Coordinates of C-alpha atoms in Angstrom, one line a residue:
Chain A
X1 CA 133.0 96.6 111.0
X2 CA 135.1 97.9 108.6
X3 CA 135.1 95.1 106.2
X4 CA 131.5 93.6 107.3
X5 CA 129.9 91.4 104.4
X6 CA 126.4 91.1 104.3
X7 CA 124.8 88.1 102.6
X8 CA 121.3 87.7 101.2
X9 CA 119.6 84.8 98.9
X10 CA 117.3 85.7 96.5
X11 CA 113.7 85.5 97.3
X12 CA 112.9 84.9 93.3
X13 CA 113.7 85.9 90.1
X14 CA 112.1 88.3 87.3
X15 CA 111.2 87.1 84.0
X16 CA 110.4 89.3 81.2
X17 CA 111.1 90.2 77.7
X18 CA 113.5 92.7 78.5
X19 CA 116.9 91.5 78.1
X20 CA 119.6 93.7 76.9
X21 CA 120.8 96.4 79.5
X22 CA 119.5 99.1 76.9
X23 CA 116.2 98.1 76.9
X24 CA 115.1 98.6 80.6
X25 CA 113.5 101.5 80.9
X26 CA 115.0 104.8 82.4
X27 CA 112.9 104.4 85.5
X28 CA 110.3 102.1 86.1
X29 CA 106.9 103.5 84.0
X30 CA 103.6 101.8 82.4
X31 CA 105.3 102.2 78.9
X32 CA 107.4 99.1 79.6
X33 CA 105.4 96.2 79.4
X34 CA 104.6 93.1 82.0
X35 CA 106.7 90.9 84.1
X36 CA 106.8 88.0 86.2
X37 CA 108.5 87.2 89.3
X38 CA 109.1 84.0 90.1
X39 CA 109.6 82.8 94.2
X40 CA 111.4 80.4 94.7
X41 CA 109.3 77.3 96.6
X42 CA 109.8 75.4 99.5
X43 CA 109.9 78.7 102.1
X44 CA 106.6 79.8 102.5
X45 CA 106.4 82.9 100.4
X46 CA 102.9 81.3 99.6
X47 CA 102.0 82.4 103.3
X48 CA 104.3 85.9 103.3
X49 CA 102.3 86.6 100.3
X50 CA 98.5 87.1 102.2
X51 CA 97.4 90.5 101.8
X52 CA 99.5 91.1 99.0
X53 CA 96.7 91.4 96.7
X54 CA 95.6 94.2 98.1
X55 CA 97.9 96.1 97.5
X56 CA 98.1 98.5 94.3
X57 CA 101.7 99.1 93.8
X58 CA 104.9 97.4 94.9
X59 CA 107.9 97.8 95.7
X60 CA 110.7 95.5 94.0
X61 CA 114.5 95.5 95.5
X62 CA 116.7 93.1 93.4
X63 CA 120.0 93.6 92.1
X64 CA 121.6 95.0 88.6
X65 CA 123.0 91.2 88.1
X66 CA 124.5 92.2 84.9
X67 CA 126.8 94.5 86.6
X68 CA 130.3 94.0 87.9
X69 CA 131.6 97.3 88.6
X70 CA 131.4 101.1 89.4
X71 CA 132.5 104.4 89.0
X72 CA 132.3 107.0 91.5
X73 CA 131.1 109.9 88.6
X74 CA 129.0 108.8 86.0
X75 CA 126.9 110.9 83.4
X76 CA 122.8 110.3 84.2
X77 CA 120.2 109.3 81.0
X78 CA 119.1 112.9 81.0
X79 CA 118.5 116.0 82.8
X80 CA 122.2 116.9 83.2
X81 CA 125.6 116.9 80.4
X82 CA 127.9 116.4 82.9
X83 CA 129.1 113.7 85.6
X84 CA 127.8 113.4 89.0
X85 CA 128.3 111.0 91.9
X86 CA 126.8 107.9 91.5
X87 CA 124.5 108.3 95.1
X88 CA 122.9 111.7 93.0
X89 CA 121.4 109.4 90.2
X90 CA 119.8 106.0 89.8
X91 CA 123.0 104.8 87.7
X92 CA 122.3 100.9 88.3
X93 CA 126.5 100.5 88.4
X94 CA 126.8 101.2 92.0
X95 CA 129.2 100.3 94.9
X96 CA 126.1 97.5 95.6
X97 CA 124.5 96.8 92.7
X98 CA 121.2 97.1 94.5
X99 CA 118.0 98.3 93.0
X100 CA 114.9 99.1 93.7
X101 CA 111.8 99.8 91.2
X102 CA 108.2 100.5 92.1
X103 CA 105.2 98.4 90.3
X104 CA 101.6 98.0 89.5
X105 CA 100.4 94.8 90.9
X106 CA 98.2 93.2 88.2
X107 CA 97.6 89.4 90.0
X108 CA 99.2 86.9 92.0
X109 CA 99.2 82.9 90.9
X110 CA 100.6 81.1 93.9
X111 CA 104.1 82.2 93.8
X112 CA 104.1 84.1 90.2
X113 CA 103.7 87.9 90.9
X114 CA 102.3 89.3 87.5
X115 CA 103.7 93.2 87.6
X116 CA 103.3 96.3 85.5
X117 CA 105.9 99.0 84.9
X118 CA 109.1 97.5 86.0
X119 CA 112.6 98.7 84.8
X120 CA 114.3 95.2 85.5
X121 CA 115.7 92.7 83.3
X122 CA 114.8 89.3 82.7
X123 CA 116.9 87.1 85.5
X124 CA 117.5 90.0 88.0
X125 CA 117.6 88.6 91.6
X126 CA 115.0 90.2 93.5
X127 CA 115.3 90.6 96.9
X128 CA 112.6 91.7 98.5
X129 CA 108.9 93.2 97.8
X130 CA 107.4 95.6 99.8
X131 CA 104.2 96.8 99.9
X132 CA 103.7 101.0 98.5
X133 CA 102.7 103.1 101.6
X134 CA 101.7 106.4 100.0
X135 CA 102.4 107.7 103.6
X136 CA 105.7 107.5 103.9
X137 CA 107.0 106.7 100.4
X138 CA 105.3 109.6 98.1
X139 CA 106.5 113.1 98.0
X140 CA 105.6 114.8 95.1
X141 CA 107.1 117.4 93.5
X142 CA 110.6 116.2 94.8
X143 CA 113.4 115.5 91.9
X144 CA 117.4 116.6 92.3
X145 CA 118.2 119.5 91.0
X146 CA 119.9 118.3 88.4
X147 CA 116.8 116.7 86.8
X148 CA 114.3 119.7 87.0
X149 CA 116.3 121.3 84.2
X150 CA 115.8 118.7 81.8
X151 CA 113.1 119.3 78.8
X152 CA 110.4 117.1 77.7
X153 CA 109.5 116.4 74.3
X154 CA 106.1 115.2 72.9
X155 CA 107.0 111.6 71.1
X156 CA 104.1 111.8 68.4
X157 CA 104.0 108.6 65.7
X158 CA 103.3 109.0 62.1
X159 CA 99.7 107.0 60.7
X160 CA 102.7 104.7 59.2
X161 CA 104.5 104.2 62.1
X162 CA 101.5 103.6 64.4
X163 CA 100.7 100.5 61.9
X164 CA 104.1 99.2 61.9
X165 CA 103.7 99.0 65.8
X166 CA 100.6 97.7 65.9
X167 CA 101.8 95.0 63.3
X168 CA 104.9 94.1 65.6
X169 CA 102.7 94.1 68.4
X170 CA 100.9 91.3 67.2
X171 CA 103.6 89.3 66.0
X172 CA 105.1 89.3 69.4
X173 CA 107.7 92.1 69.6
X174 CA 105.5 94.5 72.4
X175 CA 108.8 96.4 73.7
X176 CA 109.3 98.7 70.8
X177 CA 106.5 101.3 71.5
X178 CA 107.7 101.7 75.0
X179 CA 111.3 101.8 74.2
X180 CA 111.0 104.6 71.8
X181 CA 108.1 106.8 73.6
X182 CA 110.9 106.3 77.0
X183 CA 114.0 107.0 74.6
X184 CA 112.9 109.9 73.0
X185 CA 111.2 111.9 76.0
X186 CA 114.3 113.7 76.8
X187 CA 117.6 114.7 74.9
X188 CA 116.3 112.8 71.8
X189 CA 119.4 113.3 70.1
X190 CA 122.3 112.7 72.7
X191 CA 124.3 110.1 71.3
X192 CA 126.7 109.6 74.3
X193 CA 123.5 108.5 76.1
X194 CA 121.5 106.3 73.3
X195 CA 121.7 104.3 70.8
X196 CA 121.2 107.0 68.0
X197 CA 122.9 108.7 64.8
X198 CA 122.3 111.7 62.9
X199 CA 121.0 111.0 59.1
X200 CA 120.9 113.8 56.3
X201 CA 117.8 114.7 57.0
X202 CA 117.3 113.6 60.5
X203 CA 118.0 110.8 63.2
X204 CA 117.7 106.7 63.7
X205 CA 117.6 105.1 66.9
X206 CA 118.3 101.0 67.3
X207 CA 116.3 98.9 69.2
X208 CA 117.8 95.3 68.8
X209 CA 117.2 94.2 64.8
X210 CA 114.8 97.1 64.2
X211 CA 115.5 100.9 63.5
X212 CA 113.2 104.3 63.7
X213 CA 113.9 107.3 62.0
X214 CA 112.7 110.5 63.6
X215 CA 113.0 114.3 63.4
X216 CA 113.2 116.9 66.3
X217 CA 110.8 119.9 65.9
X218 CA 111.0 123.0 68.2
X219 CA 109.2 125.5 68.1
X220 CA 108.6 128.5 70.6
X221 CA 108.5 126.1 73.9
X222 CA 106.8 123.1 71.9
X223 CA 109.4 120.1 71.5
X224 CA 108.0 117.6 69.1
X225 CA 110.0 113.9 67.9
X226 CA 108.0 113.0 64.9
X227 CA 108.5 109.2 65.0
X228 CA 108.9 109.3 60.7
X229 CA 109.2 105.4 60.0
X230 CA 110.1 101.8 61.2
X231 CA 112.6 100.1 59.5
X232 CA 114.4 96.9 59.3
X233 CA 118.3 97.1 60.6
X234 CA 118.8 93.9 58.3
X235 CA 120.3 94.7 54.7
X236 CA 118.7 93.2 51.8
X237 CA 121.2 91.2 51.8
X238 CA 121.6 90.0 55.6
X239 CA 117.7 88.8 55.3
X240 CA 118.8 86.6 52.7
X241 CA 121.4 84.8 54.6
X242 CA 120.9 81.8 56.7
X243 CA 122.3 82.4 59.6
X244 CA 120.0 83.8 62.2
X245 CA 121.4 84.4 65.7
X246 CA 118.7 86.8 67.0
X247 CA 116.2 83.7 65.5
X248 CA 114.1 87.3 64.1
X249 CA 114.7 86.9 60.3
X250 CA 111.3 85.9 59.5
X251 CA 109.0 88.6 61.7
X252 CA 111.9 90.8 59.3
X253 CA 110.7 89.5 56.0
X254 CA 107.3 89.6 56.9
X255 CA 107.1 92.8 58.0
X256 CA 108.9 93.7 54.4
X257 CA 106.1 91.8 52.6
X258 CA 103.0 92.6 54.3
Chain B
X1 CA 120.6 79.9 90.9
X2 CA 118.4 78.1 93.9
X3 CA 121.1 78.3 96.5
X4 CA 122.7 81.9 94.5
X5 CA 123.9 84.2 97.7
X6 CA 124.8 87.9 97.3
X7 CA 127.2 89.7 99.0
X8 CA 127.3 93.1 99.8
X9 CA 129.6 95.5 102.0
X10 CA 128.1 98.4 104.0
X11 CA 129.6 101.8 102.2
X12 CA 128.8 103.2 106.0
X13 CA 126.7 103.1 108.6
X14 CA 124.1 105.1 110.3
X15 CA 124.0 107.1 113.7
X16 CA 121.5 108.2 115.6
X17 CA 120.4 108.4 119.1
X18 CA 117.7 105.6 118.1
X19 CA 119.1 102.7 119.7
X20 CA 116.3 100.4 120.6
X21 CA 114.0 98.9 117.9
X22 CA 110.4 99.9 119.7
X23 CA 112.2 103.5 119.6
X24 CA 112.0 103.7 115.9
X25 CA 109.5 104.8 113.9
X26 CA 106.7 102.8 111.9
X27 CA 107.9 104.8 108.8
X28 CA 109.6 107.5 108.6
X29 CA 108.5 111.1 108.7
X30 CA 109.7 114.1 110.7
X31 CA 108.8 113.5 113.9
X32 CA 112.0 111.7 114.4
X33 CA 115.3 113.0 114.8
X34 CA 118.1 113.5 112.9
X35 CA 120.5 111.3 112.2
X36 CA 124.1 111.2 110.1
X37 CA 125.0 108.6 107.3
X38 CA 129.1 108.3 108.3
X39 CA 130.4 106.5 104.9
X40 CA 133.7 104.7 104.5
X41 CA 136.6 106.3 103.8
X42 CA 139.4 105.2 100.9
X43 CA 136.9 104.5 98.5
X44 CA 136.7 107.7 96.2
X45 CA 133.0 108.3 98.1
X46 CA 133.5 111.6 98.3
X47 CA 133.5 111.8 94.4
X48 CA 130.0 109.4 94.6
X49 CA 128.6 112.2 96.1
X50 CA 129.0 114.8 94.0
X51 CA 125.7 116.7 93.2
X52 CA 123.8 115.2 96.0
X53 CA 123.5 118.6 97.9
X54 CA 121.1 119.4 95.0
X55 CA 118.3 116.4 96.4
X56 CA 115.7 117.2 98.4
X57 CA 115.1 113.9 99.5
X58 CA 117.3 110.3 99.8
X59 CA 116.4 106.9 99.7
X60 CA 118.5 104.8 102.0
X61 CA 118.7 101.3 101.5
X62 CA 119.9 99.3 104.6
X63 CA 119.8 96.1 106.6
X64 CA 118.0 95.6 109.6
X65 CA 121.2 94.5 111.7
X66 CA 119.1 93.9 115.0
X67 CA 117.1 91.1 112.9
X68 CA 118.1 87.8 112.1
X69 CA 115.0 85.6 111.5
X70 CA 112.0 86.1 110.0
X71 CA 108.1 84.5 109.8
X72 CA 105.8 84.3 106.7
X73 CA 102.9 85.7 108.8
X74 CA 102.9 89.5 110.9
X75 CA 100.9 91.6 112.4
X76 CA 101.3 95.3 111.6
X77 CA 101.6 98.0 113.9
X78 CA 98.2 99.6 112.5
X79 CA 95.6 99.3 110.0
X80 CA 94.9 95.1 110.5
X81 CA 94.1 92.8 113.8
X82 CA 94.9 89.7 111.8
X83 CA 98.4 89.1 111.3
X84 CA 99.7 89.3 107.4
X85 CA 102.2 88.0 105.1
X86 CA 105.3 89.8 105.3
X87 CA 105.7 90.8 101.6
X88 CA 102.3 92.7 102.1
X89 CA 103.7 94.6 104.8
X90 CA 106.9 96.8 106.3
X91 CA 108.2 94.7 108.8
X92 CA 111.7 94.9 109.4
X93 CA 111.5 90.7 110.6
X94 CA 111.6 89.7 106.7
X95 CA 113.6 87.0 104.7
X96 CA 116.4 89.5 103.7
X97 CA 116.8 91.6 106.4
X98 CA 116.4 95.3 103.8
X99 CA 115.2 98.2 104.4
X100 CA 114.5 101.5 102.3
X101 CA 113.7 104.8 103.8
X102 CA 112.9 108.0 102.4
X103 CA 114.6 111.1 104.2
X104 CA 115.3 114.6 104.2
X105 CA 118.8 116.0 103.6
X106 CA 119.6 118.5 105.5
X107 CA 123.6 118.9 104.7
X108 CA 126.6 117.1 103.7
X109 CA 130.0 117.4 105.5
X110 CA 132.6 115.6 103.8
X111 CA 132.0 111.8 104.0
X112 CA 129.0 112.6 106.8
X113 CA 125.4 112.8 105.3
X114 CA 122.8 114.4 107.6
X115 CA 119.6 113.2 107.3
X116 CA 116.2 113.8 109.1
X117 CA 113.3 111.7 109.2
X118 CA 114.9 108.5 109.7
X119 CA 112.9 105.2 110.9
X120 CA 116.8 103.9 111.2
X121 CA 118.5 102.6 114.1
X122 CA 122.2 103.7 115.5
X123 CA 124.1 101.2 114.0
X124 CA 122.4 100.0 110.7
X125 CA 125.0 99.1 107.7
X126 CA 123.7 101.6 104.7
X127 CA 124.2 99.5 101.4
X128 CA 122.6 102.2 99.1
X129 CA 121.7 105.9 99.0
X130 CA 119.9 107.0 95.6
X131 CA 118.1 110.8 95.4
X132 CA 114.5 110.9 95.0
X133 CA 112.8 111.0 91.6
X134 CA 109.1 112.1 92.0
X135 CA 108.5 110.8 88.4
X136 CA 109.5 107.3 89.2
X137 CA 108.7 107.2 93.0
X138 CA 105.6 109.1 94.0
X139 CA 102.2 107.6 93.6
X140 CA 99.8 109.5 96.3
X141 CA 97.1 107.9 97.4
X142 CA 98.6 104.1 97.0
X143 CA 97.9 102.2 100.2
X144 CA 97.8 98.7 101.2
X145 CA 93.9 97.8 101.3
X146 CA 94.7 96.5 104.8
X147 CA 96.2 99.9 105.6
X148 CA 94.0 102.7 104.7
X149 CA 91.0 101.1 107.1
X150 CA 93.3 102.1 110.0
X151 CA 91.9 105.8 111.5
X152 CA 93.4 108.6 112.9
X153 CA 94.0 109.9 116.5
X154 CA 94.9 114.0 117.3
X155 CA 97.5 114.0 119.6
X156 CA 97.5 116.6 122.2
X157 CA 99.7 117.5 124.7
X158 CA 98.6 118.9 127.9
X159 CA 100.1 122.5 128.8
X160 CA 102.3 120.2 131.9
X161 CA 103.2 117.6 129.8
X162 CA 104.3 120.5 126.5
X163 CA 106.3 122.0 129.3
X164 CA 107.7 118.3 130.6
X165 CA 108.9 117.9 127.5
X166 CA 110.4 120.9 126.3
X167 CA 112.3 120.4 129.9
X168 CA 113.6 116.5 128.7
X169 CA 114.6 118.2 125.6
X170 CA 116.4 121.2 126.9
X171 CA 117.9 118.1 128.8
X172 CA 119.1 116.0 126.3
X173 CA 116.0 113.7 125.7
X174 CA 114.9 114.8 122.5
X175 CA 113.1 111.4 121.1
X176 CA 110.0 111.3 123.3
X177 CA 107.8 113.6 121.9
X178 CA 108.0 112.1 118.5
X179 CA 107.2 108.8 120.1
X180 CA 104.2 110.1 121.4
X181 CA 103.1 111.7 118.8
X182 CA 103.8 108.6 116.6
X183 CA 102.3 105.4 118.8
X184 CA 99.8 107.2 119.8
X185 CA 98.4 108.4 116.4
X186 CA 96.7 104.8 115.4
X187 CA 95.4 102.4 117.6
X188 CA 96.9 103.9 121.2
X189 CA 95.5 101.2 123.2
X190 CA 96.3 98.1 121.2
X191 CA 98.7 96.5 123.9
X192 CA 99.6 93.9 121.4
X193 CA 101.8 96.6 119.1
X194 CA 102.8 99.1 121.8
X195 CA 104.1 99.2 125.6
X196 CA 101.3 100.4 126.5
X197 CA 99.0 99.6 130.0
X198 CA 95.4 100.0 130.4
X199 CA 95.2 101.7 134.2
X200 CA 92.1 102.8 136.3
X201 CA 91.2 105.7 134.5
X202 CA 93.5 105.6 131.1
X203 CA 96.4 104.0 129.8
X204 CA 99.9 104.6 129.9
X205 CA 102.9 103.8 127.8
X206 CA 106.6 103.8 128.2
X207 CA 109.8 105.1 126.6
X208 CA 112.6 103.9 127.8
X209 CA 112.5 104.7 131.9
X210 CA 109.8 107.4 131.3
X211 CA 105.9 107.2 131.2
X212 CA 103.2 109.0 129.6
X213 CA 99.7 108.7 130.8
X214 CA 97.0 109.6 128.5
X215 CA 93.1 109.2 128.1
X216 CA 91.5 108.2 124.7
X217 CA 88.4 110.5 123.5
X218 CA 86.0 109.8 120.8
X219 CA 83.5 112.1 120.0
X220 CA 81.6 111.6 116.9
X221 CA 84.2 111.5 113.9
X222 CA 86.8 113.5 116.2
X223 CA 89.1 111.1 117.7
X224 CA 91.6 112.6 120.1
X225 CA 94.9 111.1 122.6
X226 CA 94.9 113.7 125.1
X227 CA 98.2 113.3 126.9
X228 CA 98.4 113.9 130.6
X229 CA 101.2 113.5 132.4
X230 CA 105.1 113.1 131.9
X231 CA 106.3 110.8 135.0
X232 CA 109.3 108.4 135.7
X233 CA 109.0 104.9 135.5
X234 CA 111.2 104.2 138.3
X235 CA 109.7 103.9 141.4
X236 CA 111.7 106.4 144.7
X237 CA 113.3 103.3 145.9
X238 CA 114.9 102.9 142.9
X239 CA 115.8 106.3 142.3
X240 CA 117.4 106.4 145.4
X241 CA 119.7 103.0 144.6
X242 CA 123.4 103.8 143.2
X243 CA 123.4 101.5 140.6
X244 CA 122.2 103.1 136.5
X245 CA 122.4 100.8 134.3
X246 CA 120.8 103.3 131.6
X247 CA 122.9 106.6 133.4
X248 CA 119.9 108.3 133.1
X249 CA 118.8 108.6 136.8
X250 CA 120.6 112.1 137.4
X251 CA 118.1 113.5 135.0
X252 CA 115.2 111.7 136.7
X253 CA 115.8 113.3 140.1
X254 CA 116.6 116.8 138.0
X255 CA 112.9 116.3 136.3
X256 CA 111.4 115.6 139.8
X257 CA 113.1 118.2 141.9
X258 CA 113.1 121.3 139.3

């Protein structure tokens, strides 16, 4: 028993925008936009599927794919400073790199599950779906105690910054709004767990190419981030070169010159 | 990627004194027993579990080890008469063979995780344990549309059959009350999802060697499973043979003879 193996096959894949580690969300949340997963064909998942649509939410298990490796202690995206076990948090670097993420259903085409919500990458092997049964899977009110101390901040966008998303938005990059209304909730300016520095007069956080400067205002027991601007991570100079690897240069310069 | 196989290895495995599959519950909720998580030793996993003490509730993600094929179409133990696909219901018969349960903790000994309210049987490989984040795992109210057509039955016990059982459990049978309370609660007489007989005047279903006989009352909108009798399913001939294959014939004859 000791050194049982247990083999599955993937049932399908997920296919979204999301592709960096980074990007998925903390925990699966409608800020993060749609996804897709793909079954595979040939093994009647077209039948497994009836009744699917009537279901509201889902359950997804797949697996962390990017992930190779574990540590027993590791330090959780918020709520708590220091280390704890990896089977207190929802690290995705786990002895099996199994997750599992719950989903709106938004409609089924044959064997393309269109989903809302999810915290997976684009490729992750899922493994299963389950139906949500409120029943037995909701308990409200119930986090570790580690998380119950953590603090929420209000994420509030300038008029400026509103546009700028809007303007991404329809030029195809729909992740930012999400990424920086989930980045910014909690701890806005821990840079051991994000991708953020302290400015002169403030903070920037990186999402791929693109940048947003903010600035953290308490006051009493309200905790504001005041989303300030959105910025190019491209120097003058960079936008003028050909090269192109993240094939974003032009969305860059047009967003300059709008 | 088509033929892509993953590999896991159990970090433990689960006891209980759940042994047989109809013994476990449809979901899982406190009517069942509790039940320890034994993990592996060597593997630092008493560092992995650091800070888990402050969770109210666990997920545990395991295989259903009894299970080793699976069909597109099921019919769930409530809520639908037609059978269903698979990915729209719970059924532990699916094309990888995982499970996730949410539980209670009740303490942590070392590498042994006490748990209650386990639909798990003795013996399942645990792949997983994560805590439970309200934020990202509790949606009340989200049912399966095939589920929440499914209505209610009160269980009551008779004053006998309250005293029959707090006599089994005094005596070491401490499943058979939740098994009543939890068949019995949808659907009681649906002989196609339960062991359960239609007889002259009721119906009675089994656990294990033993026998409950009850009578289904609908009155209006109340909708009650008046239980009536505690009684052993073997018959005195049998009782009186040496042989006991389940060595539970000593507390048979107790039970009939107190």
């Amino acid at each position: 028993m000791a050194n049982e193996k247990i083999e599955f096959t993937p049932i399908g894949y997920f296919r979204s925008s999301q592709v960096h580690p980074y990007e998925a969300g903390r925990q699966p949340d409608s800020h993060h936009s749609e996804g897709v997963i793909e079954l595979a064909s040939g093994q009647n998942f077209e039948q497994a599927l009836t009744g699917l649509e009537g279901c509201d939410r889902l359950w997804i298990i797949f697996t962390f794919h990017h992930n190779q490796h574990w540590n027993p202690m590791v330090l959780p995206p918020r709520g708590s400073d220091t280390k704890l076990g990896v089977f207190a948090t929802r690290s995705p670097y786990r002895p099996n790199n199994v997750g599992m993420s719950c989903v709106k259903l938004k409609r089924i085409d044959k064997l393309k599950i269109y989903v809302e919500g999810a915290d997976l990458l684009d490729g992750s092997p899922i493994l299963d779906i389950k139906p949500y049964v409120a029943y037995a899977d909701s308990f409200p009110g119930s986090e570790p105690a580690w998380l119950s101390s953590s603090e929420k901040f209000t994420v509030q966008f300038s008029e400026a910054v509103s546009d700028d998303l809007q303007y991404l938005e329809n030029h195809g990059l729909s992740q930012l709004r999400g990424f920086l209304l989930h980045q910014l909730e909690y701890e806005p300016d821990n840079s051991r767990k994000k991708r953020v520095k302290a400015t002169d007069d403030g903070f920037v956080i990186a999402y791929r190419t693109w940048r947003a400067s903010f600035k953290i205002i308490e006051s009493g027991d309200i905790k504001t981030v005041a989303v300030e601007k959105i910025f190019s991570g491209y120097s003058a100079e960079e936008l003028q070169a050909v090269e192109d690897p993240y094939a974003d240069k032009k969305l860059h310069r047009d967003f300059l010159n709008r």
